[in-house]
XYZ file of C-alpha atoms in Angstrom:
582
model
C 72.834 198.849 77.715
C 72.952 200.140 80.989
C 72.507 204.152 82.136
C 74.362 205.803 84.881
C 70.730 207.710 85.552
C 69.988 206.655 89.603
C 66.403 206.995 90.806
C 65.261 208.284 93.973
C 62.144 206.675 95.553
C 59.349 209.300 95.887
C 58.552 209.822 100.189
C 54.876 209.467 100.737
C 53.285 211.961 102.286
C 50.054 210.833 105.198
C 47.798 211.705 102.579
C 49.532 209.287 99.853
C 49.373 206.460 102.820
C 45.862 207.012 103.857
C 45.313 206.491 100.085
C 46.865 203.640 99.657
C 45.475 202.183 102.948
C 42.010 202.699 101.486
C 42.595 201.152 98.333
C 44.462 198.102 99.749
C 40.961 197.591 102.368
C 38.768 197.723 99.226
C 40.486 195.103 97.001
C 40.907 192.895 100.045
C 37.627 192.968 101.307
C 36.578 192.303 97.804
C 38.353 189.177 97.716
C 37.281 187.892 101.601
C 33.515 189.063 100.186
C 34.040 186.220 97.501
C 35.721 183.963 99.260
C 32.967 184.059 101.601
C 30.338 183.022 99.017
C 32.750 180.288 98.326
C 32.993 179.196 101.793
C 28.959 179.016 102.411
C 29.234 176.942 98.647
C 31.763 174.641 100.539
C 30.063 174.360 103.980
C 27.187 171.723 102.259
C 29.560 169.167 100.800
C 29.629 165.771 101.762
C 33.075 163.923 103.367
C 33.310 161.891 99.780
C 32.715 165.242 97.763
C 35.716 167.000 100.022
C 37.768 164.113 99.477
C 37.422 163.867 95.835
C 38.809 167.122 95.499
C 41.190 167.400 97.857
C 42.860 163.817 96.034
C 42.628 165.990 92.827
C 44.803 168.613 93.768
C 47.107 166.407 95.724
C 48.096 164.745 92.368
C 47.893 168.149 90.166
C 50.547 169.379 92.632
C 52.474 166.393 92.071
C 52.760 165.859 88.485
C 53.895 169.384 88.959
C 56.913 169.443 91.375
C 59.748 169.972 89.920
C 58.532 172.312 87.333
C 57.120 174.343 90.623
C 60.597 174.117 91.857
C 62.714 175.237 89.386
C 60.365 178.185 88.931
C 60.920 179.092 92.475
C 64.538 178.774 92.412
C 64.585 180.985 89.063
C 62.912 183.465 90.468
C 64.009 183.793 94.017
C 67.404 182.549 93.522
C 67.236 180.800 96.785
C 68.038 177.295 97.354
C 68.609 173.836 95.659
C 65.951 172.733 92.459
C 66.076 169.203 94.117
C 65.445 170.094 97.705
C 62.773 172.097 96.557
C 60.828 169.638 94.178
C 61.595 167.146 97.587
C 59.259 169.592 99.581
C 57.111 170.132 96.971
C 56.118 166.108 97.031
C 56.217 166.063 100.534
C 53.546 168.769 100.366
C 51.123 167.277 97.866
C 52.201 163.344 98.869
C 53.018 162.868 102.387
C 50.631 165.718 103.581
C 48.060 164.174 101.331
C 48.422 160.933 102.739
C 48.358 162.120 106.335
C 45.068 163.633 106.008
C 42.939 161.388 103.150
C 41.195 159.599 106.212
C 41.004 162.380 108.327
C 36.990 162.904 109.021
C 36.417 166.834 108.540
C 32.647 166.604 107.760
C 29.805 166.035 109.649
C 29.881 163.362 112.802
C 33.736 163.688 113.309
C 33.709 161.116 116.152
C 30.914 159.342 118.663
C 31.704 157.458 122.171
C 28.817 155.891 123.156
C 30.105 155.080 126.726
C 30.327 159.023 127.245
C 27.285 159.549 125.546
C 29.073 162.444 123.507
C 29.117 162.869 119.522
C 31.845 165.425 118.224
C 30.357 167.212 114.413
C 33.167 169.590 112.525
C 32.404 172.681 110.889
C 35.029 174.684 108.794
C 36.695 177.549 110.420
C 35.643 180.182 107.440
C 37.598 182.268 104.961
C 41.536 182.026 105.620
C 44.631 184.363 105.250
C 47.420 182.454 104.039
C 51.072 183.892 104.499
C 53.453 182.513 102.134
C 57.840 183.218 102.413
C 59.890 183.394 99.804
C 61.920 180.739 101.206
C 59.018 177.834 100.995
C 56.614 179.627 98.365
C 55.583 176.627 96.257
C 55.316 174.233 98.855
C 53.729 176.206 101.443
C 51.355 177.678 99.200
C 50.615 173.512 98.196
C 50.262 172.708 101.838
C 47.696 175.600 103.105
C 45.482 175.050 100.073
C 45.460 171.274 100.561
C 44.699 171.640 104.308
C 42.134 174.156 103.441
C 40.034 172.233 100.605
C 40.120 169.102 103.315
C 38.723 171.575 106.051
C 36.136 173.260 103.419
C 37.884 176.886 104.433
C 37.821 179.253 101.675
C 41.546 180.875 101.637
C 42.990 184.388 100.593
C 46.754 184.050 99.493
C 49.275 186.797 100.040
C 52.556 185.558 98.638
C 56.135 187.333 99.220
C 56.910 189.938 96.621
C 60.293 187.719 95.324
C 58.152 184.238 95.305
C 54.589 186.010 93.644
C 55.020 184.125 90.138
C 56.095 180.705 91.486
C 53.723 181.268 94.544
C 50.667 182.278 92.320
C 51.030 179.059 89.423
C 51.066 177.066 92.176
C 47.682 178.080 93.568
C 46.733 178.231 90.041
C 47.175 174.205 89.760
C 45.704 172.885 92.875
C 42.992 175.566 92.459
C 41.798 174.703 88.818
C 42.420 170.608 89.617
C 39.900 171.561 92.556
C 37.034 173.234 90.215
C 37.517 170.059 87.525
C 36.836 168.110 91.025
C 33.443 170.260 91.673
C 35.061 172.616 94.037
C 33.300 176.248 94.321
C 34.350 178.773 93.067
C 36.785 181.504 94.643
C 37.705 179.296 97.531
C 41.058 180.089 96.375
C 42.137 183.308 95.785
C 45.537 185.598 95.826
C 46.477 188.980 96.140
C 47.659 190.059 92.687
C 49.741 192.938 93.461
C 51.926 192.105 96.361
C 52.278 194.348 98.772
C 52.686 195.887 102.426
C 49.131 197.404 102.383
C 47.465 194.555 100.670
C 48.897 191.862 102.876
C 48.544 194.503 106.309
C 44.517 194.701 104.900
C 43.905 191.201 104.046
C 45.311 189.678 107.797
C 43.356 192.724 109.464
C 40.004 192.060 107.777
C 36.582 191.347 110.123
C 36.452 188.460 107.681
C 39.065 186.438 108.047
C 38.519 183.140 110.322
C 42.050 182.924 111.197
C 45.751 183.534 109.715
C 48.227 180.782 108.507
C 50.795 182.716 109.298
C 54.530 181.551 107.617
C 57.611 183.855 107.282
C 59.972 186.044 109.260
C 59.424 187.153 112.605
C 58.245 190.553 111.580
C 55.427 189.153 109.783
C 54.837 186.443 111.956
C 53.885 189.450 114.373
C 52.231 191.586 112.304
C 49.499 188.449 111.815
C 49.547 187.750 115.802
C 48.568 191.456 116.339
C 45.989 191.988 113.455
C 42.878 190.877 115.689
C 42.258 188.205 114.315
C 42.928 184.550 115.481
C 46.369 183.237 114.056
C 48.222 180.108 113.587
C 51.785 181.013 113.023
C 54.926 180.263 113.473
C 58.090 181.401 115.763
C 61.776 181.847 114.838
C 64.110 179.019 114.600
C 67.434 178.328 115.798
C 67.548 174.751 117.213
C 70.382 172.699 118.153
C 71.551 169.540 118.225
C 73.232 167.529 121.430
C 75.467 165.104 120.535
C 76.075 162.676 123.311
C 79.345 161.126 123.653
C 77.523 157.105 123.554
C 76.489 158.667 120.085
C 77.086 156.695 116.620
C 79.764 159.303 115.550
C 79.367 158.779 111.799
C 75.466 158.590 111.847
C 75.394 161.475 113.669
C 77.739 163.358 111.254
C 75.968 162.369 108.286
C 72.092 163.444 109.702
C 73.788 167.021 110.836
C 75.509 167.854 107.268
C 72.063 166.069 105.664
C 70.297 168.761 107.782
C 72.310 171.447 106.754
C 72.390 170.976 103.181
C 69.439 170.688 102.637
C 67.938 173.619 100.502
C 70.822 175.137 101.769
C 69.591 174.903 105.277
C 66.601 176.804 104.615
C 63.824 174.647 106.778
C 63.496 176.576 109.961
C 63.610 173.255 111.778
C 67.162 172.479 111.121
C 69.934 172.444 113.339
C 71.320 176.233 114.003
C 74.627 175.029 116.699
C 75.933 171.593 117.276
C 76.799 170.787 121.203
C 79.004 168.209 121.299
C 80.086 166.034 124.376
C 84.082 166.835 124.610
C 85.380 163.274 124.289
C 84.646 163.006 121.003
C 84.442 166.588 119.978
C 87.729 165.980 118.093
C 86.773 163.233 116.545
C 83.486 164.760 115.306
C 85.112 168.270 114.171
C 87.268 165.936 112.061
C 84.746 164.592 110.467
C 82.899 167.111 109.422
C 85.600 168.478 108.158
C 86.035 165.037 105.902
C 82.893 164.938 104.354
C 82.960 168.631 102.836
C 82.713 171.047 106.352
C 84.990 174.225 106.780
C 86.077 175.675 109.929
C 86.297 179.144 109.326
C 89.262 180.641 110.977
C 88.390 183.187 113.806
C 90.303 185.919 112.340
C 87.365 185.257 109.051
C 84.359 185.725 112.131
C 83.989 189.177 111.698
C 83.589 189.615 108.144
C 81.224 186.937 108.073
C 79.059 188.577 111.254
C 79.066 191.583 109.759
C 77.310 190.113 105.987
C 75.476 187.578 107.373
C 73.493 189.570 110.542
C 72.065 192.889 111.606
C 71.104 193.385 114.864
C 67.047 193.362 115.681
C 65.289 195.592 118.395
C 64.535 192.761 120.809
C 65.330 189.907 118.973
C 68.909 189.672 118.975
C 70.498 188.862 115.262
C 68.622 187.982 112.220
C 70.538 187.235 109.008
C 69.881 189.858 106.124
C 67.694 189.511 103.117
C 70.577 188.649 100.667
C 72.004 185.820 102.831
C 68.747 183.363 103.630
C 68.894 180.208 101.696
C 72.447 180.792 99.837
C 74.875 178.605 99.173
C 77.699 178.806 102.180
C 80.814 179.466 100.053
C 78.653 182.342 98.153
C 77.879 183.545 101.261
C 81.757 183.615 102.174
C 82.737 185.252 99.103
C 80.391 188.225 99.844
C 82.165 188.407 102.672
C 85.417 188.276 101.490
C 86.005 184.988 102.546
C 87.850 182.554 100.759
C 86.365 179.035 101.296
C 88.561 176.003 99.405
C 86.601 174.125 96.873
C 84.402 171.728 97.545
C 83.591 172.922 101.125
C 80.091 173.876 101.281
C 79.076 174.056 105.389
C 80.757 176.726 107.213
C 81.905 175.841 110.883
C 82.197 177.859 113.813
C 83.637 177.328 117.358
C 82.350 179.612 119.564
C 82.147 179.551 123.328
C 78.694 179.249 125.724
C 79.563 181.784 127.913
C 78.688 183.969 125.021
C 75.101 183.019 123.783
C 73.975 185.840 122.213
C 76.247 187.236 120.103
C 75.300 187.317 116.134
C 77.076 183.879 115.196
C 74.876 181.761 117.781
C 71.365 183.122 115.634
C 69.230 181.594 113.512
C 71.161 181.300 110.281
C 69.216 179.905 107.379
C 71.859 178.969 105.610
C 74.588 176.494 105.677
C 76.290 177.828 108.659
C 76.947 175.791 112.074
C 78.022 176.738 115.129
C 79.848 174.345 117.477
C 79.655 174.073 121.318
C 81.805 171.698 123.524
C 79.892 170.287 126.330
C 81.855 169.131 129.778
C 78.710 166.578 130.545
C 75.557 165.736 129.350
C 74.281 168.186 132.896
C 76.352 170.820 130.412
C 75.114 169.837 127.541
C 71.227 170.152 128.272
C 72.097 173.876 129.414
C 73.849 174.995 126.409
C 71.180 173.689 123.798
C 68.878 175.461 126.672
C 70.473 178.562 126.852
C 70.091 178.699 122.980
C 66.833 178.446 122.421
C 65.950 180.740 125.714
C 67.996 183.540 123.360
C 66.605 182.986 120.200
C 64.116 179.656 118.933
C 62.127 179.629 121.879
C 59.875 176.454 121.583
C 60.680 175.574 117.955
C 62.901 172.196 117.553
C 65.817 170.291 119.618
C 67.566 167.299 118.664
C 70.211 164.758 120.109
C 71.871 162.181 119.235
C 72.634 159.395 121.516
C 73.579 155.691 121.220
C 70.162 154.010 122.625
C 67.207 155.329 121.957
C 65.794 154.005 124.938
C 68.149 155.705 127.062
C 66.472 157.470 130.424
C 68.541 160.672 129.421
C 66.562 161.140 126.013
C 63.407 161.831 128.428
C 65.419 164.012 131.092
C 66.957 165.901 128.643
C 63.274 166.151 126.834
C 62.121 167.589 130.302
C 64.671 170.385 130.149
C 64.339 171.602 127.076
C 61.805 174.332 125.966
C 60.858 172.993 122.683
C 57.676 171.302 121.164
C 59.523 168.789 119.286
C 62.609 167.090 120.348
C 64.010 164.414 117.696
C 65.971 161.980 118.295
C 68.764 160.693 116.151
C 67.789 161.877 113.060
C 68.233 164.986 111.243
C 66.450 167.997 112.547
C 65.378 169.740 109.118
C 63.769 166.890 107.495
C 62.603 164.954 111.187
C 60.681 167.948 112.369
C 58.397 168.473 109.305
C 57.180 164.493 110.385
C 56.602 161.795 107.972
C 59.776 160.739 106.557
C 62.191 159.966 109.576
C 58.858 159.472 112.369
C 55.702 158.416 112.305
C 55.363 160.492 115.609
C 54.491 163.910 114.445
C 52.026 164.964 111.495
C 53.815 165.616 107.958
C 53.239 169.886 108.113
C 55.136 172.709 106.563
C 53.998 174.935 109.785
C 55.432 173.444 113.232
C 53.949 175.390 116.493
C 56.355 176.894 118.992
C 53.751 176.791 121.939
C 53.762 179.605 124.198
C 57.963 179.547 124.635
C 57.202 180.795 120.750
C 54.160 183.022 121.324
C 51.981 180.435 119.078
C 48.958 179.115 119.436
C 49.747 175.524 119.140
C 52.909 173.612 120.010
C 52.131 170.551 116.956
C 52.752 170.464 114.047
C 49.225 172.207 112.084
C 47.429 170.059 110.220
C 43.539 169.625 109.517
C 41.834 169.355 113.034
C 43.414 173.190 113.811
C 41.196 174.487 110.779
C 37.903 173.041 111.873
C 35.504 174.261 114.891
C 34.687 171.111 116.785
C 30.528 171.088 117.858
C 30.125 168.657 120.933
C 26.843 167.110 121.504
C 26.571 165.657 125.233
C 23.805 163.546 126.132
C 22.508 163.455 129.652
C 23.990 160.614 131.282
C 23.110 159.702 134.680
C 26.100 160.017 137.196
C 26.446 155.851 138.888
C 25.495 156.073 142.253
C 27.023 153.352 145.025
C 25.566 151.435 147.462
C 26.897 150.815 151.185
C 26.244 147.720 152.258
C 26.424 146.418 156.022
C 30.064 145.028 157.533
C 28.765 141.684 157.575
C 25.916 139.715 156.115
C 24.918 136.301 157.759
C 22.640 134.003 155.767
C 21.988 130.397 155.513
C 20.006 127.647 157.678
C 20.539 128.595 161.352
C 22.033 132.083 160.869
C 19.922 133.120 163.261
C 21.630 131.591 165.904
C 24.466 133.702 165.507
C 22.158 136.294 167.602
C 22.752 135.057 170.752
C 26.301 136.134 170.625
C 26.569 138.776 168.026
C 28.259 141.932 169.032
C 26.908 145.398 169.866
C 23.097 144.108 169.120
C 21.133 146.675 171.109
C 18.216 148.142 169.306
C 17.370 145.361 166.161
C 14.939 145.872 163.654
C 12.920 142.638 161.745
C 11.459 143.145 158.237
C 9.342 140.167 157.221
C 6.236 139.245 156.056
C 2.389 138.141 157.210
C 3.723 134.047 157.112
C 6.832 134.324 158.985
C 4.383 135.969 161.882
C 1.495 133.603 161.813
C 3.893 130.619 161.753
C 6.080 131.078 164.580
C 9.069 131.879 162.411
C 9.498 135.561 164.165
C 9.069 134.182 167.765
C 11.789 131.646 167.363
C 14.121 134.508 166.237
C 13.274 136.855 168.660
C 14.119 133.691 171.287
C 18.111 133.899 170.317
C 17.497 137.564 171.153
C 16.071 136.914 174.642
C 19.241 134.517 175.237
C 21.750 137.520 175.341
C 22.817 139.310 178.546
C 21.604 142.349 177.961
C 17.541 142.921 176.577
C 17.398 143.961 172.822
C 14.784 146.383 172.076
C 12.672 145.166 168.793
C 10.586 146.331 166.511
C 9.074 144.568 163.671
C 7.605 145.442 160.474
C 5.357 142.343 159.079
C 4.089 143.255 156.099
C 5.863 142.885 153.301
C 4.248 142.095 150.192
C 5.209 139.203 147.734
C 6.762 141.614 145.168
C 7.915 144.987 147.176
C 6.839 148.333 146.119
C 9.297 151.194 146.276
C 7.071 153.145 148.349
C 7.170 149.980 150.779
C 10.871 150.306 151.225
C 10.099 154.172 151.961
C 7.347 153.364 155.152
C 10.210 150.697 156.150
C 13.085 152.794 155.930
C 10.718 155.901 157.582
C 9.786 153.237 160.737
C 13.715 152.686 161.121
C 14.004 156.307 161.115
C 11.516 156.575 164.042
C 13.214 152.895 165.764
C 17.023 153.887 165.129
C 18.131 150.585 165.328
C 21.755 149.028 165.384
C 21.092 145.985 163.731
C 18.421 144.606 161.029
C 17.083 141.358 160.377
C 15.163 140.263 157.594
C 13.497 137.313 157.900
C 11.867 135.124 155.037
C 12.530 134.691 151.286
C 13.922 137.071 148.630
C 10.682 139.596 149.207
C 11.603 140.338 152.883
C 15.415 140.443 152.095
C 15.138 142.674 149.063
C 12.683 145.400 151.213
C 15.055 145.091 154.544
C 17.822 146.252 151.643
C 16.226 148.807 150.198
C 14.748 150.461 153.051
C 18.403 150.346 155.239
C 19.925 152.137 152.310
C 17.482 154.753 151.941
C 17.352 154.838 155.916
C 21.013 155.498 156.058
């Protein structure tokens, strides 16, 4: 039955806000107080303790997938069941298998050589942001990450994804207590909303914010006070050489966008395509289930899909994130033939900017022809300098190894640039590289006003203690030009150069045996009288403070040139007492 009745939402006055403020402050800091307790529980676990339950949850959350993902596509409405039960494993399994080694307790690393020793500590209690476009899987991937780190974390899920959002924490958080987890190191806000969320990320007693969702809440976490890990808006693109495999390249773009409907905020937003074989490509993407949109069908599209943003250029409306391309059409009043599903759309460079070259979230691609690959790198550029900033790039090229892939790297203001692969699925790491950590929250850098430019995983939730030893800095010695040695070396002072004021270290038996005089005679040879002086006392095993009187009697001589004479005893003091000397 339905009623004709319409209902008109009550306007709160101050007083009804400051209300509601208060009451939002006291629930939250009720939950941070427990989660606290929790975290203090956590801090005295041992690495095999931590791991136990973090392997617990990993496979609770897995035996769970697709039930998790057909409860978040029920309730949202967003999205594809498959894709969604494909990011819930990736959450429990390949995140899981990323971190099971990782060391997070204790002595974290030691280099003996630098005489340093690195010990982890956990970061605290935790704020976790969950979208309604990701709810199940982020909410799988925080609580994992924070269980490994021994954080204590406070959920606040999105109002559409709270059911789905909430079971899921309810899994991984009762496999974690059969494991001998504490208590309340998960939690959730049960009653979604603005002022609970707003109090929770602005509490004294949050550590930091994992911060996952649009750009307004993104923000909001980045301006609370407190330190937070978030992330920045997407809207990468996708170069596509002309050397490039044409079919490959086809296949990973489509893959990219069809997946969850093009949901993953890594995946390609605009295709720039080299020109000679920008037919070829538009054809087949147009083969293997594309559209291209005619341009009198722009409008109408613009007009459902975006509103303009104070600031931020275009973001698509609530309605349009994660649906299926021909829906999204139809709203429109679109007509899209059957069996189309990814919406194409040429538009021109000179007019980055405008609402079609956004981030789109959906199954919607718009296509740029590049004059040269000088062209090309500016486009993709130009892109993310309007909206993306620092998120994801990708090309496609026919060697990997080519010198371009690292020039065009250089030119490009994003943290993670993949290369012929699809962008969606290649920048959450794991499955198409082993270059970049398996995450469901990829850093932007400072182009994105984040914190980080990786993709987060377990050593950006711990505080890192560094124990440095005193080491000693090596010290080098200077040793003369030239050292003569040998029988007769002494001979070699009748014509030696520069020999003007020469100082002998030796000992008591060199003197009294004649050894001295017949040195000081291939002095007395040369043109020009050397001035000696001789120290003769040098004991069979030379002190330190020896090699101090020596080196103070050269200090008084200044000589050019000194001569020890005798065995190792003489040789090792003349040594010592020149270095100190000089």
């Amino acid at each position: 039955m339905s009623s004709n009745k319409t209902t008109t939402k009550k306007e709160l006055t101050a007083a009804d806000k400051m209300e509601l403020v208060a009451k939002a402050e006291a629930y939250t800091d009720g939950l941070v107080k427990k989660a606290h307790q929790a975290a203090l529980q956590f801090e005295g676990y041992t690495q095999v303790q931590v791991d136990k339950i973090v392997a617990a949850m990993a496979l609770a959350a897995s035996e769970h997938s697709l039930e998790l993902a057909h409860e978040a596509h029920n309730e949202t409405g967003r999205g594809i069941v498959e894709d969604k039960d494909t990011k819930n494993r990736f959450a429990s399994e390949s995140v899981y298998n990323s971190i099971k080694n990782d060391k997070t307790v204790g002595v974290i690393s030691e280099n003996k050589v630098a005489g340093s020793v690195e010990i982890a500590a956990p970061l605290g209690v935790l704020a976790g942001i969950v979208p309604t476009t990701n709810p199940t899987s982020t909410t799988i991937f925080k609580s994992l990450l924070s269980a490994k780190t021994r954080n204590a974390i406070v959920f606040a899920f999105h109002p559409q994804a709270q059911r789905c959002s909430s079971h899921a924490a309810r899994i991984v958080y009762e496999a974690a207590l059969k494991a001998g987890a504490p208590e309340n190191f998960i939690q959730w806000v049960e009653d979604p909303s603005l002022y609970n969320t707003t109090a929770l990320i602005q509490n004294t007693g949050i550590a930091s914010i994992l911060a996952t969702g649009g750009p307004g809440m993104v923000n909001a976490a980045l301006k609370s006070g407190n330190p937070s890990l978030g992330v920045g808006a997407g809207n990468g693109a996708v170069f596509v050489d002309a050397t490039a495999n044409v079919d490959r390249a086809v296949e990973d773009l489509l893959l990219s966008k069809r997946f969850d409907n093009g949901m993953i905020c890594a995946t390609e937003n605009s295709a720039v395509i080299a020109e000679e074989i920008y037919d070829e490509f538009l054809e087949k993407l147009q083969e293997h289930g594309a559209y291209k949109v005619p341009k009198e069908d722009y409008e109408a599209i613009e007009k459902f899909v975006f509103v303009e943003r104070a600031g931020e250029g275009y973001g698509v409306t609530g309605p349009v994130a994660e649906r299926p391309g021909p829906w999204i059409a139809e709203q429109a009043g679109v007509k899209v033939p059957e069996g189309k599903d990814v919406l194409l759309f040429e538009l021109d460079q000179e007019n980055i900017g405008e609402a079609l070259s956004s981030e789109k979230l959906s199954p919607l691609l718009s296509l740029y022809k590049s004059t040269s690959r000088e062209n090309g790198k500016e486009i993709v550029q130009k892109l993310l300098a309007y909206q993306g900033a620092g998120h994801n790039a990708a090309i496609q090229i026919g060697a990997q190894d080519d010198p371009f892939v690292k020039e065009y790297a250089d030119a490009i203001g994003a943290a993670r640039i993949l290369v012929n692969q699809p962008d969606s699925i290649g920048g959450v790491g794991d499955i198409y590289t082993d270059a970049m950590r398996p995450s469901l929250t990829l850093g932007t850098g400072s182009w994105g006003k984040n914190s980080i430019s990786h993709n987060l995983s377990t050593y950006d939730l711990l505080n890192i203690k560094t124990v440095a030893r005193r080491r000693n800095r090596p010290q080098w010695v200077r040793l003369p030009k030239e050292i003569y040695y040998e029988n007769n070396s002494i001979s070699y002072l009748q014509e030696m150069p520069d020999v003007k004021r020469a100082f002998v270290v030796t000992d008591h038996g060199m003197l009294q045996f004649g050894f001295v005089d017949h040195m000081l005679e291939q002095l007395a040879v040369r043109e020009t009288q050397v001035q000696t002086a001789i120290y003769g006392s040098v004991k069979p095993d030379p002190t330190l403070s020896q090699a101090i009187e020596i080196a103070r009697q050269m200090n008084d001589f200044k000589p050019d040139t000194v001569i020890a004479l005798g065995g190792g005893s003489p040789l090792d003091a003349a040594k010592i007492g020149r270095l100190i000397y000089e």
